[in-house]
Each structure stands twice: as C-alpha cells, then as structure tokens.
C-alpha cells in the first residue's frame, strides 16, 4: 500500500488524509529529539563512525546526564544541541572540564549512524574500569551473569539492578558485552550507579561468594523449587544465564540452589532481563523482611 491510487482508496477519504498527515510529520522532531522509531540503514547508507581508540560513545539524555554526574568518568568531549544542553541543565558549556561542541541533530547522526536514539546529546569517554571481586562492598544483593552477551539485555538488567538496590553486577571477562552506547542507552543511566565486577572463572567466583556469606541462586525454568521458597539468609546473589542455553553445567553444579519463577501460563520462560527484574523484586522483599 505505498500509493493510494494503486489501492483504489479515494483521494480525499479519511484514510488518505491520515496518510498525507503522517508523511508531513514523519521524522519531525524538536531540536535534539529523535523519532521513536528510526529507519533501518539501507545498502550504501551512512554507518556509524568508529570511536577514537580507548573511547566509547554514550548518548541519550539519561545516559549522558548520569555520566556527567559520575566523578569516575573521564570524558574527552561532548556534542550536544542547544535544546539538549538546556534539558541537561547546562547553562554555560564552557564551565565543563572538557570541550563541548554545539551541533545540530544531523551532526550526531553522521557520527552514530541512523539507528542511535541520541536525543541531541553524545559524549566520548573512557569506559569504566571493572573492579575485582575482592572489591565487593558490603551489599546484600548482587547479580551474576553467566555469559549473557546481548547488550540490550545486559543494559536492561543493569537498570533493574539499580532500581532494586543491587550493589554489583558480576560478569566474566570473556563472553560478556563491552561497554557500548547501546548497552548504556538500554541501562538508562544505571551503568553509573552499580559496581561492575569482572571475573575470569565464574565457578571460582561463586565459591568466593559462598565464603562471603552469599546464597547463590541460579534461575532455571526447570528448577526444583519456586524462587520465593529458596531464599535463605541475608545475602543473595541471583545468577542468570543466556537465553536459549541458560546456565552452564558447571555453574548449575556450583550455585547454592536452582530455582524457577512460578509461571502458571502457557509460556514457561521469560526474556532474561524480565526474569532478572522479577527475581530482584522477590529478593528485595525477602531482604526487607529480615532475610529469614
């Protein structure tokens, strides 16, 4: 239905008027804003330019604002529209300790490519340096990911983790996504509010968590007990595997317990980020009740 004449729809019908109105407004946005749905790049269409060596590009208002507020961030430069600067609460860009270029949205489009929903703000920054497990703070709740590689899922898990007060996200140094604009955008600022910990051997890390008083609970759709009935004690590490393959066998054999989310419907599994959010909610309720 690309042409009203081909479909036989009368030119002045209500349907035709709606289509003409949509074509007039499609892609229109205030300065610094991006349409909710962006087109897929066509063959030969401009793609994202590589970031400078040792730098990542973060974009979006929530992501950039959180990065600006994080003293651990080493920002190289910022590109922003006047509207985005206003929404970020930046009245005098010259007072920032790094160069700021005031640009048009299309200038950021040329750098990030056509699919990045940047809202008129982008920074180039050194990635955050992950910590060692020995640097884990005295937090009662953490997340452990067993080779979850999709940056959208990891970003969403970070966002839920921060929302429910998890103190750290533990991942393996291999088979986990690097810090990217996609991951940071999905996290919506959460990347700046949680400790990132990398380990080389996940099974050994789980044993260290046991020694530190954590109950490690692996989420498994075929787990022998419901999650809520599995909680014990005042320190919980929720362990989640990648979609499809789930937890690796060594991980399954090492965790304190395997547990399932009670799902009475026809679908018996969830996207890993959705499962993480539900498990975090249940764990937080257990801890709020005294961890008994």
mmCIF file of C-alpha atoms in Angstrom, residues 145-259:
data_model
loop_
_atom_site.group_PDB
_atom_site.id
_atom_site.type_symbol
_atom_site.label_atom_id
_atom_site.label_comp_id
_atom_site.label_asym_id
_atom_site.label_seq_id
_atom_site.Cartn_x
_atom_site.Cartn_y
_atom_site.Cartn_z
ATOM 1 C CA UNK A 145 25.564 -13.176 34.632
ATOM 2 C CA UNK A 146 26.714 -16.428 33.069
ATOM 3 C CA UNK A 147 27.663 -15.468 29.507
ATOM 4 C CA UNK A 148 24.734 -13.137 28.840
ATOM 5 C CA UNK A 149 26.089 -11.335 25.789
ATOM 6 C CA UNK A 150 23.235 -9.252 24.359
ATOM 7 C CA UNK A 151 23.932 -5.578 25.256
ATOM 8 C CA UNK A 152 20.222 -4.700 25.294
ATOM 9 C CA UNK A 153 19.546 -7.427 27.860
ATOM 10 C CA UNK A 154 22.566 -6.536 29.980
ATOM 11 C CA UNK A 155 21.601 -2.872 29.907
ATOM 12 C CA UNK A 156 18.037 -3.664 30.977
ATOM 13 C CA UNK A 157 19.358 -5.926 33.765
ATOM 14 C CA UNK A 158 21.596 -3.101 34.987
ATOM 15 C CA UNK A 159 18.610 -0.768 35.079
ATOM 16 C CA UNK A 160 16.546 -3.232 37.120
ATOM 17 C CA UNK A 161 19.525 -3.959 39.377
ATOM 18 C CA UNK A 162 19.921 -0.306 40.287
ATOM 19 C CA UNK A 163 16.163 0.124 40.726
ATOM 20 C CA UNK A 164 16.058 -2.706 43.288
ATOM 21 C CA UNK A 165 19.256 -1.776 45.084
ATOM 22 C CA UNK A 166 21.680 -4.425 43.812
ATOM 23 C CA UNK A 167 25.210 -3.434 44.717
ATOM 24 C CA UNK A 168 27.125 -5.104 41.892
ATOM 25 C CA UNK A 169 26.919 -6.901 38.580
ATOM 26 C CA UNK A 170 29.379 -9.769 38.191
ATOM 27 C CA UNK A 171 30.295 -10.931 34.692
ATOM 28 C CA UNK A 172 33.042 -12.994 33.136
ATOM 29 C CA UNK A 173 35.902 -11.238 31.353
ATOM 30 C CA UNK A 174 35.058 -13.295 28.258
ATOM 31 C CA UNK A 175 31.621 -13.822 26.712
ATOM 32 C CA UNK A 176 30.126 -10.640 28.129
ATOM 33 C CA UNK A 177 29.427 -7.399 26.267
ATOM 34 C CA UNK A 178 31.833 -4.490 26.392
ATOM 35 C CA UNK A 179 30.621 -1.080 27.442
ATOM 36 C CA UNK A 180 28.964 0.500 24.416
ATOM 37 C CA UNK A 181 26.451 3.200 23.653
ATOM 38 C CA UNK A 182 23.803 0.540 23.008
ATOM 39 C CA UNK A 183 24.340 -1.071 26.414
ATOM 40 C CA UNK A 184 24.479 2.280 28.216
ATOM 41 C CA UNK A 185 21.324 3.540 26.462
ATOM 42 C CA UNK A 186 19.439 0.373 27.474
ATOM 43 C CA UNK A 187 20.664 0.896 31.052
ATOM 44 C CA UNK A 188 19.317 4.483 31.004
ATOM 45 C CA UNK A 189 21.991 5.820 33.348
ATOM 46 C CA UNK A 190 22.230 2.740 35.590
ATOM 47 C CA UNK A 191 25.745 1.994 34.343
ATOM 48 C CA UNK A 192 26.994 4.834 36.561
ATOM 49 C CA UNK A 193 25.267 3.591 39.740
ATOM 50 C CA UNK A 194 26.392 -0.006 40.187
ATOM 51 C CA UNK A 195 29.762 -1.687 40.632
ATOM 52 C CA UNK A 196 30.849 -3.684 37.601
ATOM 53 C CA UNK A 197 32.952 -6.712 38.555
ATOM 54 C CA UNK A 198 34.762 -8.977 36.110
ATOM 55 C CA UNK A 199 35.993 -12.467 36.957
ATOM 56 C CA UNK A 200 37.952 -14.969 34.896
ATOM 57 C CA UNK A 201 36.396 -18.133 36.332
ATOM 58 C CA UNK A 202 32.739 -17.932 37.293
ATOM 59 C CA UNK A 203 32.661 -21.156 39.313
ATOM 60 C CA UNK A 204 35.565 -19.957 41.445
ATOM 61 C CA UNK A 205 33.864 -16.598 41.885
ATOM 62 C CA UNK A 206 30.692 -18.319 43.103
ATOM 63 C CA UNK A 207 32.745 -20.219 45.684
ATOM 64 C CA UNK A 208 34.210 -16.909 46.860
ATOM 65 C CA UNK A 209 30.698 -15.530 47.191
ATOM 66 C CA UNK A 210 29.719 -18.565 49.290
ATOM 67 C CA UNK A 211 32.669 -17.875 51.576
ATOM 68 C CA UNK A 212 31.477 -14.259 51.883
ATOM 69 C CA UNK A 213 28.063 -15.444 53.091
ATOM 70 C CA UNK A 214 26.081 -15.243 49.873
ATOM 71 C CA UNK A 215 23.401 -17.687 48.898
ATOM 72 C CA UNK A 216 23.839 -18.078 45.128
ATOM 73 C CA UNK A 217 20.579 -18.887 43.363
ATOM 74 C CA UNK A 218 20.591 -19.911 39.725
ATOM 75 C CA UNK A 219 17.411 -19.144 37.806
ATOM 76 C CA UNK A 220 16.247 -22.114 35.772
ATOM 77 C CA UNK A 221 12.809 -22.649 34.250
ATOM 78 C CA UNK A 222 13.027 -26.299 35.388
ATOM 79 C CA UNK A 223 14.360 -25.502 38.857
ATOM 80 C CA UNK A 224 13.163 -27.877 41.605
ATOM 81 C CA UNK A 225 11.674 -25.143 43.818
ATOM 82 C CA UNK A 226 9.961 -21.799 43.432
ATOM 83 C CA UNK A 227 12.268 -18.841 43.891
ATOM 84 C CA UNK A 228 10.486 -17.438 46.938
ATOM 85 C CA UNK A 229 10.823 -20.770 48.762
ATOM 86 C CA UNK A 230 14.558 -20.879 48.062
ATOM 87 C CA UNK A 231 15.682 -17.680 49.777
ATOM 88 C CA UNK A 232 17.673 -18.130 52.968
ATOM 89 C CA UNK A 233 19.905 -15.705 54.828
ATOM 90 C CA UNK A 234 20.692 -12.055 54.392
ATOM 91 C CA UNK A 235 22.969 -12.027 51.328
ATOM 92 C CA UNK A 236 21.704 -13.113 47.911
ATOM 93 C CA UNK A 237 23.403 -13.463 44.540
ATOM 94 C CA UNK A 238 20.998 -14.055 41.655
ATOM 95 C CA UNK A 239 22.679 -15.995 38.844
ATOM 96 C CA UNK A 240 21.232 -15.773 35.325
ATOM 97 C CA UNK A 241 22.267 -17.489 32.112
ATOM 98 C CA UNK A 242 21.936 -16.522 28.486
ATOM 99 C CA UNK A 243 18.644 -17.003 26.690
ATOM 100 C CA UNK A 244 18.433 -20.345 24.950
ATOM 101 C CA UNK A 245 21.312 -22.202 26.579
ATOM 102 C CA UNK A 246 20.684 -20.946 30.123
ATOM 103 C CA UNK A 247 23.188 -21.645 32.882
ATOM 104 C CA UNK A 248 26.243 -23.683 32.010
ATOM 105 C CA UNK A 249 26.572 -27.095 33.651
ATOM 106 C CA UNK A 250 29.485 -26.035 35.882
ATOM 107 C CA UNK A 251 27.502 -23.037 37.070
ATOM 108 C CA UNK A 252 24.458 -25.191 37.790
ATOM 109 C CA UNK A 253 26.624 -27.536 39.841
ATOM 110 C CA UNK A 254 28.218 -24.688 41.826
ATOM 111 C CA UNK A 255 25.295 -22.466 42.869
ATOM 112 C CA UNK A 256 23.679 -22.980 46.261
ATOM 113 C CA UNK A 257 20.303 -23.701 44.668
ATOM 114 C CA UNK A 258 18.433 -23.761 41.400
ATOM 115 C CA UNK A 259 15.045 -22.090 41.412
#
